[in-house]
mmCIF file of C-alpha atoms in Angstrom:
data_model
loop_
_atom_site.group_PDB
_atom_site.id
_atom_site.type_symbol
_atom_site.label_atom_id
_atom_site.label_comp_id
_atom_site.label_asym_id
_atom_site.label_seq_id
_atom_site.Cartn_x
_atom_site.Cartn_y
_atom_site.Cartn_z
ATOM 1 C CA UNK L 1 -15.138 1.370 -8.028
ATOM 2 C CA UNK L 2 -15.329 -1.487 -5.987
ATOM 3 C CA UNK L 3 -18.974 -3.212 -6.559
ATOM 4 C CA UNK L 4 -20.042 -5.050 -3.944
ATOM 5 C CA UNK L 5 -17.243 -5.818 -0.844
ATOM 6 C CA UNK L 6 -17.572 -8.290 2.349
ATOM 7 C CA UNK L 7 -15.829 -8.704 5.500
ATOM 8 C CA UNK L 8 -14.300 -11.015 6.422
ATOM 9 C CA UNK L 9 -13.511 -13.504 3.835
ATOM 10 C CA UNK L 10 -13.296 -16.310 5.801
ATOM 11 C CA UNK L 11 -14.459 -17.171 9.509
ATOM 12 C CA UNK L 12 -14.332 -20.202 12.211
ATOM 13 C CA UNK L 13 -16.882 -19.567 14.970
ATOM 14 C CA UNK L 14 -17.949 -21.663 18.225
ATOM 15 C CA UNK L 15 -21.153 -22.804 18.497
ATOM 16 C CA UNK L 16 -23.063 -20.314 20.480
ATOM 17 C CA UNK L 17 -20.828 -17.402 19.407
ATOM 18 C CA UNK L 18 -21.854 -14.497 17.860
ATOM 19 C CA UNK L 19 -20.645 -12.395 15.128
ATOM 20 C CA UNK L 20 -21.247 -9.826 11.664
ATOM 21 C CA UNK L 21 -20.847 -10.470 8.424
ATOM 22 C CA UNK L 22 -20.180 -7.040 6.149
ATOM 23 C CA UNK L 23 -21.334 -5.846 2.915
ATOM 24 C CA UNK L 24 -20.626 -2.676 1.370
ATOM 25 C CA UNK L 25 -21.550 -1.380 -2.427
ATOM 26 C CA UNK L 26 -20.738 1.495 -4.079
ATOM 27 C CA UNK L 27 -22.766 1.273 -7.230
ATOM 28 C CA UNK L 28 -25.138 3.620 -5.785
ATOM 29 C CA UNK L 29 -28.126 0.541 -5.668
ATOM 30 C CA UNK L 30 -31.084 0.789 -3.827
ATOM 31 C CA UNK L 31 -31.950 -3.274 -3.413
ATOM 32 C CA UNK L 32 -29.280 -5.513 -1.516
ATOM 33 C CA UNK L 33 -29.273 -9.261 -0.606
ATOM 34 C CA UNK L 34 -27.904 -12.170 1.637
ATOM 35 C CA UNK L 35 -27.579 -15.557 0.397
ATOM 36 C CA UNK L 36 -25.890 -18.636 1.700
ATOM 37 C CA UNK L 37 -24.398 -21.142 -0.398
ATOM 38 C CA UNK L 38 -24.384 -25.069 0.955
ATOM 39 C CA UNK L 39 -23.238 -28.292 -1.459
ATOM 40 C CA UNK L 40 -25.260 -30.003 -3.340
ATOM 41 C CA UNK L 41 -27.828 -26.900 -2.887
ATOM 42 C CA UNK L 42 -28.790 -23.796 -5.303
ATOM 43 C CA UNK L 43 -28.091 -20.541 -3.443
ATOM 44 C CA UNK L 44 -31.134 -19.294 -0.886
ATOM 45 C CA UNK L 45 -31.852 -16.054 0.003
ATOM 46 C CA UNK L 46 -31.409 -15.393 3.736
ATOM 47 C CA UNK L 47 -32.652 -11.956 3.536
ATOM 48 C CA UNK L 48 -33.083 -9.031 1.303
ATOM 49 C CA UNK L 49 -33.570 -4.830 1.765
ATOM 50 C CA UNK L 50 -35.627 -3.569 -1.335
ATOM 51 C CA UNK L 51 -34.204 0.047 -0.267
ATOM 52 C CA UNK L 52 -32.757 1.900 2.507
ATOM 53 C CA UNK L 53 -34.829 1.421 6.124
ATOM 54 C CA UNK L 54 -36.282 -1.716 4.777
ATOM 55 C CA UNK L 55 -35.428 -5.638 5.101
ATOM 56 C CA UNK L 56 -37.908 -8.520 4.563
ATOM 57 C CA UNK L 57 -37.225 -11.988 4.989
ATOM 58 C CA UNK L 58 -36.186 -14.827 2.142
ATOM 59 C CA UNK L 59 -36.400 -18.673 2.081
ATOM 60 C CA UNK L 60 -34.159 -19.184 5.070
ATOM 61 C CA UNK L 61 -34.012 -16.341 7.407
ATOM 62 C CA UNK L 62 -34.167 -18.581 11.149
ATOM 63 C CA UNK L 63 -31.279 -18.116 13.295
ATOM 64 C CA UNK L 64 -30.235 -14.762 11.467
ATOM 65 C CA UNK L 65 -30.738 -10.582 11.758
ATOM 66 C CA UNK L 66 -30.027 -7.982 9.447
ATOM 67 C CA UNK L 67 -29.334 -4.173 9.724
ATOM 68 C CA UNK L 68 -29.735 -2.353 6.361
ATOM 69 C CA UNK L 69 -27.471 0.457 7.971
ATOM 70 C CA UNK L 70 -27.548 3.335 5.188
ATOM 71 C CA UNK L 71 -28.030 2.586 1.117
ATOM 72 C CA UNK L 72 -24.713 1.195 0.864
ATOM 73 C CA UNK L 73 -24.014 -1.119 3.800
ATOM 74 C CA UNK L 74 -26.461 -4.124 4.845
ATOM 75 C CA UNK L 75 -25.150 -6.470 7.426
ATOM 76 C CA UNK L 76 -25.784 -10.080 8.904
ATOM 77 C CA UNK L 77 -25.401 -11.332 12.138
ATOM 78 C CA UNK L 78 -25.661 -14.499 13.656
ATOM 79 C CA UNK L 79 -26.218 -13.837 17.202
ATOM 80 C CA UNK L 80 -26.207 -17.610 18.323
ATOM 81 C CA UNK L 81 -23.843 -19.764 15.924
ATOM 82 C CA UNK L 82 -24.983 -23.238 14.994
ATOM 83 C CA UNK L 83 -23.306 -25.662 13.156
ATOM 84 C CA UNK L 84 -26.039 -25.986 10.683
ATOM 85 C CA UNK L 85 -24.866 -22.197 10.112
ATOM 86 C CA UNK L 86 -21.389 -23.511 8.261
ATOM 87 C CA UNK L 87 -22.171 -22.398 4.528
ATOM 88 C CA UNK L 88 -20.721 -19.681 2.129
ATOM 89 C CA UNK L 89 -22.324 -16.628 2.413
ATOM 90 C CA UNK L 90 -22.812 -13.780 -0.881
ATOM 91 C CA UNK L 91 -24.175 -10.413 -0.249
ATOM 92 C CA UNK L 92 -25.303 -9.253 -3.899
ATOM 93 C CA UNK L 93 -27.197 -5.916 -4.802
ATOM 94 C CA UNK L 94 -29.105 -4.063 -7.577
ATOM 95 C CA UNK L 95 -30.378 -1.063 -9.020
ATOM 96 C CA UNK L 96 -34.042 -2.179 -8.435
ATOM 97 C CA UNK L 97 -35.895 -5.011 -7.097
ATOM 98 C CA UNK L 98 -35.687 -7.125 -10.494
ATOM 99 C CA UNK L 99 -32.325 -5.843 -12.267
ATOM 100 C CA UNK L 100 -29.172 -7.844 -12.600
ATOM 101 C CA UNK L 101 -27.579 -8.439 -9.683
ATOM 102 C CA UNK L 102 -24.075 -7.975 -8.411
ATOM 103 C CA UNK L 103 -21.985 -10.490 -6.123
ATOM 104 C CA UNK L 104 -19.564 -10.009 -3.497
ATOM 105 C CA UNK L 105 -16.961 -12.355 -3.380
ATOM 106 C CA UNK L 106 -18.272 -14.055 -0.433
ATOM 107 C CA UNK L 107 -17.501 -15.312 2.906
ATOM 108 C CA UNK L 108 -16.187 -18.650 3.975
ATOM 109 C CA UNK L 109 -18.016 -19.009 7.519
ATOM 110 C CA UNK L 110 -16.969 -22.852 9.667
ATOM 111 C CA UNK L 111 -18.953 -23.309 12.484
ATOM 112 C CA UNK L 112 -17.519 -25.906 15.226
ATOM 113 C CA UNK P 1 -41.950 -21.534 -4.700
ATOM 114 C CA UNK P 2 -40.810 -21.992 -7.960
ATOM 115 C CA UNK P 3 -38.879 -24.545 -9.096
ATOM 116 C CA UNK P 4 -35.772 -24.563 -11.025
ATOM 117 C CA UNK P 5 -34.367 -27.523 -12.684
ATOM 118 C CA UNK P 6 -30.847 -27.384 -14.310
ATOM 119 C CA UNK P 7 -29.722 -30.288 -16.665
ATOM 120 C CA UNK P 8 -27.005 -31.505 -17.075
ATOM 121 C CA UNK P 9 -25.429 -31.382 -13.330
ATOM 122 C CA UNK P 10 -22.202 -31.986 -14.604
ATOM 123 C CA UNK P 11 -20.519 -32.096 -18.818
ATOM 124 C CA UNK P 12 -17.323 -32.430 -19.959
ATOM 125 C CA UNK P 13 -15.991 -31.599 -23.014
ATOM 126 C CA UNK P 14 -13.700 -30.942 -25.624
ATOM 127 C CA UNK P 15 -12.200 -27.559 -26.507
ATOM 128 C CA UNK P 16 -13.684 -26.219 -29.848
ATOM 129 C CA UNK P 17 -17.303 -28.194 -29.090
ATOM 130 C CA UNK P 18 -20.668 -26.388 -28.686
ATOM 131 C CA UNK P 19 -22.134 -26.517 -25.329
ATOM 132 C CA UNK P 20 -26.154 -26.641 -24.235
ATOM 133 C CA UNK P 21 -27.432 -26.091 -20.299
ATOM 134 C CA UNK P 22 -30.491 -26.003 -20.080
ATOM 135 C CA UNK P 23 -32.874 -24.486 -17.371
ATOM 136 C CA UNK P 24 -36.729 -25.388 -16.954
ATOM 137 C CA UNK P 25 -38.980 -23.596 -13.948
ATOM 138 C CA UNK P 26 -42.228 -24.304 -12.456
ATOM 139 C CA UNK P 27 -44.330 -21.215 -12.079
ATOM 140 C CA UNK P 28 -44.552 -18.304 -13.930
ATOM 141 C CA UNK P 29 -41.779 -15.237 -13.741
ATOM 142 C CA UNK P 30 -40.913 -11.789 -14.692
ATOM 143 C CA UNK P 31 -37.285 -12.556 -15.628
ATOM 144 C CA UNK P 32 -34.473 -15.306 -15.672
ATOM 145 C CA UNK P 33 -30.886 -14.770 -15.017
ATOM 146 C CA UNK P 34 -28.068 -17.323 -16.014
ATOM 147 C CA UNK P 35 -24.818 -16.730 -13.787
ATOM 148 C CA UNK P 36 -21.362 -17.743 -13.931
ATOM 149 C CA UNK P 37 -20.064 -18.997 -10.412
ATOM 150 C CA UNK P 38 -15.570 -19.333 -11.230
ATOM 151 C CA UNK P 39 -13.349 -22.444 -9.639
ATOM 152 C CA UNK P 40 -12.372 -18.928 -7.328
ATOM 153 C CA UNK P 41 -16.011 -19.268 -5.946
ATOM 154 C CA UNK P 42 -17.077 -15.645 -7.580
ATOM 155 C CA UNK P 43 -20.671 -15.060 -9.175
ATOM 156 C CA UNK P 44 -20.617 -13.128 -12.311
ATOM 157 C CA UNK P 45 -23.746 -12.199 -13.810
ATOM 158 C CA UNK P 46 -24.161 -13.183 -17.558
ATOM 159 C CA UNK P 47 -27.919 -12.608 -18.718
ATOM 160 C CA UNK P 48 -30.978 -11.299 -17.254
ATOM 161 C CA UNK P 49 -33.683 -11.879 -20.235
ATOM 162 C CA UNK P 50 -37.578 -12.186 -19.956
ATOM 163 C CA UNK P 51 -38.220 -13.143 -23.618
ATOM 164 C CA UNK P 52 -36.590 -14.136 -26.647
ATOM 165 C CA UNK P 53 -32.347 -14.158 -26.797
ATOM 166 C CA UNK P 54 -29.894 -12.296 -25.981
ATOM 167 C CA UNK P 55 -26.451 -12.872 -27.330
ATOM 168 C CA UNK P 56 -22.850 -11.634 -25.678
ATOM 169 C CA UNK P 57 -19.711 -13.017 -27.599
ATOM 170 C CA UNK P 58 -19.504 -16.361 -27.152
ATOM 171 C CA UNK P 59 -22.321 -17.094 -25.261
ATOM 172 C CA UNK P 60 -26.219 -17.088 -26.436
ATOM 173 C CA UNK P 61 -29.016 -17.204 -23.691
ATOM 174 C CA UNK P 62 -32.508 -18.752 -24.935
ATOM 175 C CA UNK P 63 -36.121 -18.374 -23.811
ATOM 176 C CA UNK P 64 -39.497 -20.066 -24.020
ATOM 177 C CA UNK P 65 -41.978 -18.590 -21.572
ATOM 178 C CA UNK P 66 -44.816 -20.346 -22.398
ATOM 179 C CA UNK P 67 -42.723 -23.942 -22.359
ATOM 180 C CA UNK P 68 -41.025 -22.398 -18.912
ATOM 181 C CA UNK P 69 -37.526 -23.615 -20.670
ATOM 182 C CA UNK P 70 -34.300 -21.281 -21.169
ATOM 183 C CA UNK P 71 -30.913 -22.571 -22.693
ATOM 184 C CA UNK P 72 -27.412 -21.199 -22.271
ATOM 185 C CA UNK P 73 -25.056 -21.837 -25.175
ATOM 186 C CA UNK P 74 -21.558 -21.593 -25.535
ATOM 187 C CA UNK P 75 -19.555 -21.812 -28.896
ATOM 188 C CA UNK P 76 -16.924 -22.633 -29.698
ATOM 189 C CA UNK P 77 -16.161 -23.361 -26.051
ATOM 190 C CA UNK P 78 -12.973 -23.073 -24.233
ATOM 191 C CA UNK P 79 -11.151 -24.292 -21.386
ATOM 192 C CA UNK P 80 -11.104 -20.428 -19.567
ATOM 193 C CA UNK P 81 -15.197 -21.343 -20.102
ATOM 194 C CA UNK P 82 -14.977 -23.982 -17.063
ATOM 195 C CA UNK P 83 -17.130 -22.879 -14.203
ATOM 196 C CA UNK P 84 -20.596 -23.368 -12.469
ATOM 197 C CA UNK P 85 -23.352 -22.149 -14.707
ATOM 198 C CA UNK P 86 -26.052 -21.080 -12.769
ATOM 199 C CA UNK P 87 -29.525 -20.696 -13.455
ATOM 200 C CA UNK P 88 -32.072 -18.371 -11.273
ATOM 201 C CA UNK P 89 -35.382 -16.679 -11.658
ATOM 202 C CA UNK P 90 -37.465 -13.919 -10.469
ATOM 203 C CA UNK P 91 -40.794 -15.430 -9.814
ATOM 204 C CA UNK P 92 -43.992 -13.061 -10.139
ATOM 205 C CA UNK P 93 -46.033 -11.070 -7.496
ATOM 206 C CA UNK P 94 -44.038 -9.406 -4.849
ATOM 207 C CA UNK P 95 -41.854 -11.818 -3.810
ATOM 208 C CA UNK P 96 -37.798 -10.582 -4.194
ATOM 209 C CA UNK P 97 -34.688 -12.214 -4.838
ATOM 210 C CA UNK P 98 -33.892 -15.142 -6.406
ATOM 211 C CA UNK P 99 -34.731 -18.803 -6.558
ATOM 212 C CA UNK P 100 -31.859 -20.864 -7.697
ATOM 213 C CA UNK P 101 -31.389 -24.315 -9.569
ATOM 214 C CA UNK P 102 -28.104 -26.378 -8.310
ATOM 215 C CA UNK P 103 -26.023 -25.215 -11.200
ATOM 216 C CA UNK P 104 -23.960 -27.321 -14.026
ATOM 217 C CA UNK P 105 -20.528 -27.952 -13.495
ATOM 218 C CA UNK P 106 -18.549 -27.617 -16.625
ATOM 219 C CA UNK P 107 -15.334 -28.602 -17.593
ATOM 220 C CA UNK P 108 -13.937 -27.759 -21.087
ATOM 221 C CA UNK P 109 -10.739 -29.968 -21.536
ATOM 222 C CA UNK P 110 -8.005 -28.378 -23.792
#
């Protein structure tokens, strides 16, 4: 039993490049999440899939896409990479809209 | 959007002492989760509570919905207790995920 699993850990993208961030969870949940993580700043939701077939945005969701591909895998993709994109990124997930929450370990993502 | 204010941003103390974080929000939620982000960078969650206290060994999680105020307490504290405590809440209405304060940065020296 993993939990909650993203690919890749860390990343170092050109601006203007493109690429997918993974997250996987086995714990059978129906509500997943993307947040990004900058200094000095609380976490903000980028996105978030209340179940399978479904993704709304959060706080922060410019410059970013999401593909809630079954009920265990929701991705993100930056499709044009800005620097303003460099952050820490945590998928999370839950049973239910408002249950605890589960983290990935995140990914490190440095945009030049 | 709600509003979450974490004080302090930053303690230090000594091993043994009893620790307070508090957490105060500006509009009404359903619940409020306390988290525990390691020097690793991983997010553990500690509490989810909507009224009252909850209590898991060493740690006790206060709150006060009507004074929109929640503590996190640690006795007895330790230096394996060092980490980011992080405070986040589910407002009301339909809106999901969760709104974040900056976190306190604790350091429990031995």
């Amino acid at each position: 039993n993993a939990g909650v699993t993203q690919t890749p850990k860390f990343q170092v993208l050109k601006t203007g490049q493109s690429m997918t961030l993974q997250c996987a969870q086995d714990m059978n949940h129906n509500s997943m999440y993307w947040y990004r993580q900058d200094p000095g700043m609380g976490l903000r939701l980028i996105y978030y899939s209340a179940s399978e077939g479904t993704t709304d945005k959060g706080e922060v969701p410019n410059g970013y896409n999401v593909s809630r591909l079954n009920k265990r895998e929701f991705s993100l993709r930056l499709e044009s990479a800005a620097p303003s994109q460099t952050s820490v990124y945590f998928c999370a997930s839950s049973g239910t809209r408002r249950e605890t929450q589960y983290f990935g370990p995140g990914t490190r993502l440095l945009v030049l | 959007k709600n509003e979450v204010e974490q004080s302090p941003q930053n303690l230090t103390a000594q091993e043994g002492e009893f620790i307070t974080i508090n957490c105060s929000y500006s509009v009404g939620i359903s619940a409020l989760h306390w988290l525990q982000q390691h020097p690793g960078g991983g997010i553990v969650s500690l509490f989810m509570l909507s009224s009252g206290k909850k209590k898991h060994g060493r740690l006790i999680a206060t709150i006060n919905i009507q004074e929109k105020h929640s503590s996190l307490h640690i006795t007895a504290s330790h230096p394996r207790d060092s980490a980011v405590y992080i405070c986040a809440v589910h407002s009301g209405g339909g809106a999901d995920g969760l709104t974040f304060g900056k976190g306190t940065h604790l350091i429990i020296q031995p």
